[in-house]
């Protein structure tokens, strides 16, 4: 599921285009020959950037952040990307001094400067005892993303009484796409630049910070058992972690596959002491090189013992291992079958002892029957119980966007992954169904007892490489809420865009209402009206943040707008820092707990508005009676921009 090249570009010419693509995607090393300088002060960072980076980051490749976005990042984050992150292969030919010089040139910062804190430190670091709250992903809820009053502490009638209580900004970041979990009186979430952090749920002060190998874009899963206060998540380069919620100490870490392109993008699923982790990859980008043997990765789900970190099984989405299947136009071996990555959190079905995941496209020809499919696996051993493929013949990789397209499969797309997680829901008649939403703009209901037989399907959006239905849906009773992105994908995806929020009936798929989003972006650059991020439901309403930067709540019965908040602005964040909101994207939707609403804003990637904040909303403070003149003046309370106690 490559959310990279939008709109679909005309195929570019020559090796320069391939190099540009590789610089953007992590596919090829730079040509050798860079000077062996070690002191960034002796290296012209601007010249190195122009020689090795500008052709890509100047707009030739859509996946590559523009220079203006790079300039929002810190020198440390840029350097880390080149030395241990996604840009490591490209920067391997540069000396340490050249890498540092480029980082300092782009950021305007001195690498010797002391890094800023995420937020002011709390006076106490211990977690609070009591009821454990959990997030919407990964803990025995079928991925319904419904927050009952007992958890949310609010219903639709309380939305008008919300106000921003505090904001926390992530230093050195241009996106915030890890969904928080609320537990033990804290908010836990990952970040682009600061690892995983624990914030006091009411005040926002920092309790602890845990460093990770790479960006954490997955949601955080908190164990609901107070006897085992563990947190689980994955990072961008494929590591799975368990850490102690009390202090951020590492309990175990594992990389479940040795493929160099492995990545983990979805929150794991926790059930009965087992952790189920979805595996995806960025190998579609490596295929830009005609000399690369495409492709060797197969999607998978891995089961761990949640407490010890011991692997119990790994079940591939494609049972057959890749083998030689011919050669491409450059004479390089083609490997197949490949692909069918899993970008989404498994939904757990304890009654049937199964989990359900959606897969992406094949990476190489020939395409086969496990791509663009819903797959049921047994919880005990990972055996595939059934497969329902909804789009046949979908094989695609980034070479299909280039002039030198030797590795482009004959099928040439359309790249219709299942990015959104499956949902287990129950009809009014008491029948269970598996709901799924695809980047094609279609939603489906499958029969878990009938070997995944299709019960109904509905075309809602135009579809495209970023959806259609992108990162998540919600269910509350018989209401099935489906956000539609319909980000412009070019001539490959013709038709009318229908961005906005739908409510469907779980049992029939009939549309109850559609709240269309008009394009009100105006002069906002990288602004779109659709909804890419997941929805979250409460009694009487459904909430979602859109790519135009506005968080909205819709009436459950009519679809009318109940409440909205525009996050495209500067925020006075805790500690006196400045943060900024932007587009909502990634698998991070609103989280509601104990009368508070938490949401991250900023999606500076794939042509969306950058931002770097976590926003916390709570009930408005009651209006106090005037203080008598003789009374002692009160002490000002902490608010956005004030240091936390």
XYZ file of C-alpha atoms in Angstrom:
645
model
C 0.000 0.000 0.000
C 2.227 2.780 -1.231
C 0.743 6.169 -0.497
C 3.361 7.863 -2.553
C 2.805 9.014 -6.100
C -0.206 11.308 -6.334
C -1.502 12.072 -8.811
C -0.297 9.211 -11.007
C 2.570 10.779 -12.928
C 3.593 10.388 -16.540
C 6.504 7.978 -16.690
C 9.761 9.870 -16.377
C 12.808 9.196 -18.482
C 16.271 7.906 -17.788
C 18.421 6.826 -14.883
C 18.054 10.204 -13.220
C 14.373 9.518 -12.658
C 15.142 6.140 -11.132
C 17.703 7.714 -8.838
C 15.209 10.372 -7.830
C 12.665 7.706 -6.995
C 15.196 5.742 -4.997
C 16.196 8.780 -2.991
C 12.571 9.251 -2.055
C 11.757 5.695 -1.214
C 14.795 4.004 0.221
C 15.565 1.796 -2.758
C 19.044 2.502 -4.131
C 22.362 3.790 -2.795
C 23.829 7.049 -4.005
C 26.649 6.871 -6.488
C 30.019 6.674 -4.805
C 32.534 9.468 -4.927
C 31.583 11.773 -2.077
C 34.393 13.486 -0.248
C 35.518 11.897 2.985
C 35.092 15.020 5.061
C 34.361 14.582 8.762
C 33.747 18.132 9.968
C 30.372 19.507 8.877
C 31.764 22.999 9.302
C 34.161 22.314 6.418
C 31.459 20.985 4.100
C 29.012 23.041 2.057
C 25.722 21.443 3.075
C 23.818 23.369 0.419
C 26.070 22.022 -2.321
C 25.754 18.432 -1.093
C 21.985 18.805 -0.944
C 21.799 20.219 -4.474
C 23.974 17.428 -5.863
C 22.366 14.450 -4.139
C 18.904 15.447 -2.886
C 17.370 18.400 -4.698
C 16.166 16.569 -7.808
C 13.936 14.373 -5.663
C 12.860 16.820 -2.972
C 12.203 19.484 -5.573
C 8.972 17.770 -6.575
C 10.054 15.156 -9.133
C 8.854 12.355 -6.854
C 5.671 12.757 -4.844
C 6.784 10.575 -1.931
C 9.769 12.789 -1.192
C 8.923 15.627 1.221
C 9.431 19.037 -0.312
C 12.378 21.071 0.849
C 10.035 23.369 2.762
C 8.833 20.383 4.795
C 12.370 19.191 5.426
C 13.142 22.639 6.790
C 10.517 22.111 9.477
C 12.442 19.111 10.815
C 15.328 19.218 13.261
C 18.926 18.517 12.370
C 18.866 15.409 14.579
C 15.844 13.884 12.859
C 17.262 14.534 9.392
C 20.605 13.039 10.413
C 18.925 10.015 12.007
C 16.984 9.375 8.803
C 20.268 9.249 6.887
C 22.202 7.177 9.417
C 19.691 4.679 10.850
C 16.355 5.373 9.217
C 14.643 5.143 5.861
C 17.311 7.184 4.027
C 20.282 5.129 5.227
C 20.886 3.308 1.911
C 20.861 6.557 -0.053
C 23.190 8.377 2.322
C 25.671 5.530 2.737
C 28.054 7.019 0.172
C 28.197 10.349 1.997
C 30.708 10.951 4.743
C 29.578 11.634 8.289
C 30.519 15.277 7.828
C 28.452 15.589 4.658
C 25.423 14.052 6.309
C 25.751 16.417 9.252
C 26.234 19.379 6.933
C 23.076 18.548 4.985
C 21.123 18.170 8.236
C 22.335 21.513 9.554
C 21.762 23.252 6.207
C 18.151 22.105 5.926
C 17.196 22.711 9.543
C 19.228 25.834 10.208
C 20.202 24.237 13.511
C 23.446 23.324 15.212
C 23.692 19.600 15.949
C 25.547 20.446 19.150
C 22.506 22.239 20.572
C 20.651 20.610 23.472
C 17.402 18.969 22.248
C 14.123 20.395 23.478
C 11.836 18.481 25.821
C 8.452 17.277 24.631
C 6.718 18.895 27.620
C 7.519 19.973 31.185
C 8.266 17.078 33.514
C 5.729 15.982 36.099
C 6.719 16.215 39.708
C 6.087 12.478 40.189
C 6.829 9.738 37.670
C 4.796 6.868 39.175
C 1.593 5.869 37.423
C -1.719 6.178 39.183
C -3.431 3.034 40.482
C -7.017 2.259 39.635
C -9.087 1.529 36.546
C -7.136 0.832 33.385
C -8.387 2.677 30.315
C -7.541 1.473 26.835
C -7.521 2.869 23.313
C -9.639 1.928 20.304
C -7.140 -0.408 18.673
C -5.988 -3.809 19.690
C -7.786 -4.855 22.884
C -10.624 -7.374 22.414
C -13.140 -5.025 20.815
C -13.289 -6.209 17.220
C -11.836 -2.862 16.078
C -15.257 -1.224 16.397
C -13.797 2.079 17.627
C -16.852 2.685 19.797
C -16.331 4.515 23.094
C -19.294 3.830 25.448
C -20.200 6.438 28.071
C -18.510 4.330 30.751
C -15.211 4.783 28.921
C -15.624 8.089 27.100
C -17.230 9.922 29.997
C -19.318 11.817 27.466
C -22.004 11.525 24.810
C -22.980 13.719 21.875
C -24.762 16.173 24.197
C -21.438 16.987 25.893
C -19.548 18.007 22.758
C -20.625 21.666 22.858
C -19.141 21.928 26.331
C -15.633 20.943 25.211
C -12.723 23.354 25.187
C -9.007 22.935 24.533
C -7.327 22.224 27.858
C -3.740 21.862 26.722
C -1.531 21.077 23.746
C 1.774 19.229 23.555
C 4.065 19.661 20.589
C 6.484 17.040 19.345
C 9.856 18.650 18.704
C 11.521 18.062 15.340
C 8.374 16.535 13.826
C 6.087 17.351 10.887
C 3.581 14.558 11.439
C 1.774 12.957 14.366
C 0.215 9.645 13.379
C 0.359 7.386 16.454
C -2.993 6.913 18.169
C -2.855 7.460 21.931
C -3.849 4.926 24.552
C -5.200 6.116 27.904
C -4.323 4.023 30.951
C -3.144 4.427 34.534
C -3.952 8.143 34.503
C -1.620 8.684 31.551
C -1.767 9.184 27.793
C 0.734 7.032 25.892
C 1.642 7.646 22.252
C 4.437 7.323 19.749
C 6.048 10.052 17.697
C 8.125 10.778 14.639
C 11.090 12.043 16.609
C 10.696 11.397 20.323
C 10.070 7.665 20.643
C 7.154 6.767 22.927
C 6.070 9.198 25.619
C 3.854 9.098 28.691
C 1.912 12.249 29.571
C -0.301 12.921 32.560
C -3.832 12.505 31.174
C -5.246 15.602 32.867
C -2.301 18.015 32.912
C -0.181 16.945 29.939
C 3.133 17.023 31.780
C 5.763 14.436 30.795
C 6.185 11.375 32.997
C 8.783 9.530 30.917
C 10.136 9.088 27.411
C 11.285 5.837 25.756
C 13.718 5.932 22.771
C 12.949 3.708 19.779
C 15.014 2.670 16.772
C 12.739 4.553 14.364
C 9.477 6.492 14.140
C 6.486 4.916 15.863
C 3.407 5.374 13.673
C 1.405 2.535 15.209
C -1.125 3.075 17.931
C -0.095 2.133 21.458
C -1.830 -0.882 23.018
C -2.132 -0.907 26.810
C -2.665 -4.194 28.630
C -5.984 -3.827 30.506
C -4.751 -6.088 33.340
C -3.376 -3.821 36.108
C -1.145 -6.692 37.244
C 0.766 -6.492 33.950
C 0.962 -2.792 33.050
C 2.637 -3.321 29.682
C 2.509 -1.258 26.495
C 2.901 -2.758 23.013
C 3.731 -1.154 19.651
C 5.922 -1.411 16.551
C 8.229 0.969 14.692
C 8.870 1.973 11.107
C 11.787 -0.426 10.574
C 10.014 -3.511 11.886
C 10.760 -3.808 15.600
C 8.055 -4.911 18.052
C 8.305 -3.617 21.623
C 6.887 -4.288 25.060
C 7.667 -1.661 27.696
C 6.608 -1.030 31.278
C 3.826 1.568 31.483
C 5.044 2.640 34.912
C 8.486 3.851 33.927
C 9.090 3.232 30.219
C 11.609 0.447 30.793
C 12.097 -2.067 27.968
C 10.632 -5.512 28.693
C 11.357 -7.146 25.333
C 11.999 -6.251 21.708
C 12.017 -8.375 18.557
C 12.239 -7.989 14.791
C 9.965 -10.781 13.540
C 11.291 -10.952 9.973
C 14.788 -10.366 8.595
C 13.592 -8.748 5.362
C 15.360 -5.368 5.000
C 12.127 -3.635 3.915
C 10.032 -4.847 6.860
C 7.818 -2.207 8.458
C 5.051 -2.212 11.075
C 2.285 0.318 10.590
C -0.671 -1.089 12.545
C -1.258 -1.363 16.261
C -0.912 -4.971 17.432
C -3.903 -6.872 18.787
C -3.821 -8.172 22.366
C -5.973 -11.113 23.466
C -5.714 -13.629 26.299
C -1.991 -13.135 26.886
C -1.115 -13.234 23.176
C 0.000 -10.374 20.951
C -0.801 -10.508 17.223
C 1.353 -8.274 14.999
C 0.737 -7.447 11.330
C 3.757 -7.299 9.008
C 4.097 -5.105 5.967
C 7.003 -3.801 3.900
C 8.264 -1.004 1.686
C 9.721 -3.396 -0.885
C 7.472 -1.918 -3.572
C 9.918 0.998 -3.586
C 13.029 -1.134 -4.049
C 11.561 -2.348 -7.339
C 12.396 1.030 -8.893
C 15.854 -0.420 -9.621
C 15.742 -2.648 -12.746
C 18.549 -4.671 -11.164
C 16.530 -5.469 -8.055
C 15.082 -8.984 -7.899
C 11.439 -8.151 -7.271
C 10.110 -9.330 -4.991
C 10.795 -11.472 -1.933
C 8.520 -10.159 0.837
C 5.239 -11.788 1.857
C 2.831 -10.232 4.330
C 2.321 -12.063 7.611
C 0.843 -12.057 11.086
C 3.037 -13.055 14.035
C 1.810 -14.297 17.404
C 3.880 -13.558 20.520
C 3.564 -14.501 24.136
C 2.735 -10.972 25.260
C 4.635 -11.184 28.524
C 7.810 -13.006 27.490
C 8.110 -11.894 23.869
C 8.519 -15.477 22.693
C 7.308 -16.043 19.137
C 4.591 -18.705 18.932
C 3.914 -18.700 15.190
C 4.203 -16.665 11.995
C 1.585 -17.148 9.300
C 2.225 -15.707 5.843
C -0.629 -14.271 3.845
C 0.780 -16.088 0.789
C 1.608 -19.691 1.753
C 3.966 -20.238 -1.195
C 7.493 -18.805 -0.874
C 8.701 -16.606 -3.754
C 10.714 -18.378 -6.450
C 12.170 -17.483 -9.843
C 9.317 -16.681 -12.244
C 11.187 -15.282 -15.244
C 13.284 -12.207 -15.936
C 12.494 -8.572 -16.507
C 13.567 -6.450 -19.473
C 16.907 -5.768 -17.803
C 17.606 -9.493 -17.418
C 17.011 -9.497 -13.655
C 15.237 -12.441 -12.073
C 11.596 -11.904 -11.148
C 10.477 -13.566 -7.916
C 6.854 -14.535 -7.315
C 4.431 -14.746 -5.657
C 5.097 -11.743 -3.439
C 3.382 -8.941 -1.563
C -0.069 -9.131 0.074
C 1.218 -7.018 2.998
C -0.887 -6.409 6.100
C -1.216 -2.731 6.966
C -4.039 -3.089 9.503
C -4.693 -4.273 13.052
C -6.169 -7.798 13.237
C -9.719 -8.044 14.540
C -10.020 -10.828 17.114
C -12.977 -13.248 17.128
C -12.723 -15.253 20.394
C -15.974 -17.140 19.736
C -14.552 -18.730 16.582
C -10.910 -18.728 17.671
C -9.905 -16.625 14.662
C -8.539 -13.283 13.581
C -9.230 -11.345 10.389
C -6.897 -9.117 8.378
C -7.034 -7.360 5.027
C -4.144 -7.561 2.560
C -2.577 -5.346 -0.079
C -1.527 -5.922 -3.664
C 0.984 -8.390 -5.072
C 4.370 -6.834 -5.817
C 5.257 -8.960 -8.857
C 3.601 -11.001 -11.597
C 1.810 -13.240 -11.663
C -0.805 -11.948 -9.266
C -2.517 -14.611 -7.184
C -5.459 -15.188 -4.886
C -4.260 -13.744 -1.561
C -3.848 -10.089 -2.539
C -6.608 -7.496 -1.925
C -8.331 -10.069 0.253
C -9.759 -10.679 3.694
C -8.000 -13.603 5.369
C -9.150 -15.537 8.446
C -6.436 -17.198 10.566
C -6.771 -19.527 13.542
C -5.601 -17.951 16.774
C -3.997 -21.167 18.013
C -1.615 -21.896 15.159
C -2.074 -19.245 12.467
C -3.511 -21.678 9.945
C -5.494 -19.936 7.204
C -9.175 -20.818 7.632
C -10.502 -18.977 4.577
C -9.598 -16.309 2.021
C -11.995 -13.949 0.251
C -10.357 -11.998 -2.553
C -12.382 -9.007 -3.760
C -10.054 -7.595 -6.437
C -8.282 -9.974 -8.784
C -5.149 -9.238 -10.782
C -3.752 -6.412 -8.644
C 0.049 -6.455 -8.898
C 1.909 -3.154 -8.627
C 5.130 -1.514 -7.465
C 6.779 1.858 -7.861
C 8.457 0.901 -11.131
C 5.042 1.293 -12.751
C 5.399 5.057 -12.238
C 8.779 5.360 -13.996
C 10.037 5.476 -17.557
C 12.453 2.617 -16.877
C 9.722 0.296 -15.672
C 11.417 -3.074 -16.046
C 10.040 -4.282 -12.709
C 6.471 -3.085 -13.287
C 4.168 -6.137 -13.262
C 2.077 -6.716 -16.351
C -1.058 -6.097 -14.253
C 0.132 -2.525 -13.406
C -2.126 -2.028 -10.404
C -4.492 -0.496 -9.392
C -2.974 -0.910 -5.852
C -6.257 -1.426 -3.996
C -5.025 -2.444 -0.565
C -7.102 -2.918 2.538
C -5.535 -0.222 4.686
C -8.408 0.016 7.156
C -8.781 -2.660 9.813
C -11.535 -5.241 9.583
C -14.406 -4.911 12.083
C -16.407 -7.667 13.765
C -19.991 -6.487 14.180
C -23.390 -7.996 14.990
C -26.630 -7.363 13.143
C -29.968 -6.684 14.816
C -30.848 -10.330 14.175
C -27.844 -11.487 16.182
C -25.684 -12.568 13.222
C -21.974 -11.754 13.232
C -20.405 -10.143 10.178
C -16.887 -9.094 9.217
C -16.828 -5.575 7.761
C -14.033 -4.351 5.518
C -13.265 -1.131 3.625
C -10.924 -0.886 0.633
C -9.012 1.866 -1.139
C -11.246 1.147 -4.139
C -13.987 3.057 -2.305
C -15.954 -0.140 -1.631
C -17.092 -1.620 1.664
C -17.981 -5.257 2.215
C -19.721 -7.530 4.714
C -18.531 -11.144 4.945
C -19.954 -14.190 6.706
C -17.403 -15.509 9.236
C -19.276 -18.836 9.441
C -19.668 -19.263 5.696
C -15.989 -19.361 4.757
C -15.987 -15.614 4.225
C -18.877 -15.572 1.768
C -19.742 -12.075 0.595
C -23.015 -10.886 2.121
C -23.123 -7.437 0.540
C -20.866 -4.807 -1.001
C -21.333 -1.088 -1.550
C -19.401 1.400 -3.700
C -19.146 4.684 -1.786
C -16.149 6.588 -3.103
C -14.283 7.011 -6.354
C -11.274 5.284 -4.820
C -7.573 5.763 -5.366
C -4.095 5.135 -4.105
C -4.918 6.952 -0.829
C -8.559 5.824 -0.772
C -11.469 5.472 -1.054
C -11.594 4.054 2.415
C -8.148 4.515 3.870
C -7.321 3.970 7.542
C -10.361 3.096 9.625
C -14.111 2.849 10.160
C -16.354 2.598 13.231
C -19.430 0.682 14.405
C -21.940 1.533 17.138
C -24.843 -0.895 17.337
C -26.355 -1.183 13.868
C -24.598 1.976 12.636
C -21.580 1.469 10.374
C -19.601 4.699 9.906
C -17.345 4.922 6.848
C -15.042 7.904 6.195
C -14.106 8.452 2.532
C -10.920 10.164 1.386
C -11.158 10.252 -2.437
C -7.846 12.099 -2.607
C -7.226 12.989 -6.243
C -5.434 10.093 -7.905
C -5.291 11.217 -11.501
C -6.779 9.666 -14.628
C -6.256 6.119 -13.394
C -9.167 6.675 -10.991
C -11.853 8.536 -12.949
C -15.226 9.595 -11.672
C -16.717 11.995 -9.188
C -15.028 12.377 -5.821
C -17.354 11.832 -2.857
C -15.316 12.800 0.216
C -17.013 12.819 3.588
C -18.727 10.606 6.154
C -21.269 7.843 5.519
C -23.548 5.928 7.830
C -24.603 2.478 6.597
C -26.725 -0.264 8.112
C -24.570 -3.135 9.363
C -26.957 -5.859 8.207
C -27.861 -4.590 4.731
C -25.256 -2.031 3.731
C -28.025 0.466 2.955
C -26.936 4.102 3.221
C -28.693 5.970 6.042
C -26.997 9.291 5.333
C -23.980 10.892 3.662
C -22.353 14.105 4.906
C -20.430 15.410 1.935
C -17.316 17.507 2.520
C -17.101 20.520 0.244
C -13.660 21.820 -0.611
C -13.138 24.844 1.618
C -9.345 24.717 1.626
C -8.923 28.069 -0.087
C -5.265 29.075 -0.029
C -4.181 26.257 2.269
C -1.440 24.293 0.536
C -1.641 20.471 0.676
C -5.224 20.692 1.917
C -7.946 18.266 0.811
C -11.570 17.850 1.945
C -11.654 14.071 2.407
C -11.228 11.887 5.498
C -8.195 9.590 5.543
C -7.877 8.993 9.306
C -10.140 6.603 11.272
C -13.505 7.556 12.760
C -14.485 7.105 16.414
C -18.047 6.652 17.665
C -19.729 7.704 20.908
C -23.387 7.603 21.879
C -25.181 9.962 19.518
C -22.245 10.962 17.326
C -19.266 9.931 15.239
C -16.040 11.957 15.153
C -13.246 12.170 12.576
C -10.471 14.511 11.556
C -10.158 15.358 7.870
C -7.289 16.222 5.566
C -8.397 19.877 5.676
C -7.302 19.938 9.316
C -10.807 20.156 10.801
C -11.987 17.755 13.501
C -15.742 17.191 13.140
C -18.535 15.447 15.027
C -21.621 14.305 13.099
C -25.043 13.530 14.520
C -25.577 9.759 14.570
C -29.174 9.971 13.334
C -29.018 12.698 10.699
C -25.356 13.193 9.815
C -25.652 16.908 10.607
C -22.573 18.656 11.907
C -22.707 18.896 15.703
C -19.283 20.313 16.552
C -16.040 21.161 14.804
C -12.568 22.446 15.595
C -10.078 23.789 13.041
C -6.559 22.668 14.004
C -4.669 24.452 11.200
C -3.184 27.088 13.452
C -0.400 27.673 15.922
C -0.817 26.412 19.469
C 0.793 27.641 22.660
C 1.978 24.248 23.847
C 2.919 23.312 27.392
C 6.318 24.552 28.460
C 6.132 27.729 26.398
C 6.713 25.899 23.113
C 4.915 26.556 19.853
C 3.195 23.739 17.974
C 1.068 23.618 14.868
C -1.804 21.516 13.618
C -2.314 20.256 10.087
C -3.997 17.447 8.192
C -5.343 14.388 9.986
C -3.917 11.166 8.571
C -2.544 7.744 9.408
C -4.282 5.213 11.631
C -4.805 7.695 14.466
C -8.362 8.750 15.252
C -9.924 10.567 18.203
C -9.627 8.861 21.600
C -12.138 9.592 24.373
C -11.695 8.741 28.043
C -12.994 10.087 31.346
C -14.570 13.183 29.824
C -11.492 14.061 27.764
C -10.940 13.977 24.008
C -7.403 13.410 22.688
C -6.371 13.763 19.065
C -3.108 14.229 17.157
C -2.902 16.707 14.276
C -0.315 16.913 11.497
C 0.425 14.714 8.499
C 3.395 16.239 6.715
C 3.809 13.465 4.166
C 2.232 12.394 0.862
C 1.113 15.949 -0.010
C -0.691 16.743 3.241
C -0.371 19.604 5.722
C 2.401 19.214 8.320
C 1.778 19.491 12.033
C 3.160 18.235 15.327
C 0.652 18.440 18.175
C -1.416 16.358 20.561
C -4.547 18.256 21.559
C -6.485 17.527 24.751
C -10.075 18.750 25.106
C -12.135 18.677 28.273
C -15.243 20.215 29.852
C -15.330 23.980 30.024
C -14.557 25.358 33.429
C -17.663 26.550 35.279
C -18.142 30.303 35.422
C -17.212 31.498 38.881
C -18.962 34.240 40.788
C -17.063 37.546 40.991
C -14.468 37.638 43.764
C -15.026 40.245 46.463
C -12.523 43.063 46.482
C -11.175 42.008 49.852
C -10.499 38.448 48.733
C -6.993 37.291 48.016
C -6.230 37.209 44.277
C -6.230 33.652 42.904
C -3.204 32.014 41.375
C -3.479 31.572 37.613
C -4.057 27.978 36.542
C -2.020 26.098 33.971
C -3.288 26.265 30.424
C -1.884 26.040 26.933
C 1.542 27.622 27.040
C 1.945 27.340 30.818
C 4.354 25.006 32.564
C 2.674 22.003 34.125
C 2.978 21.599 37.912
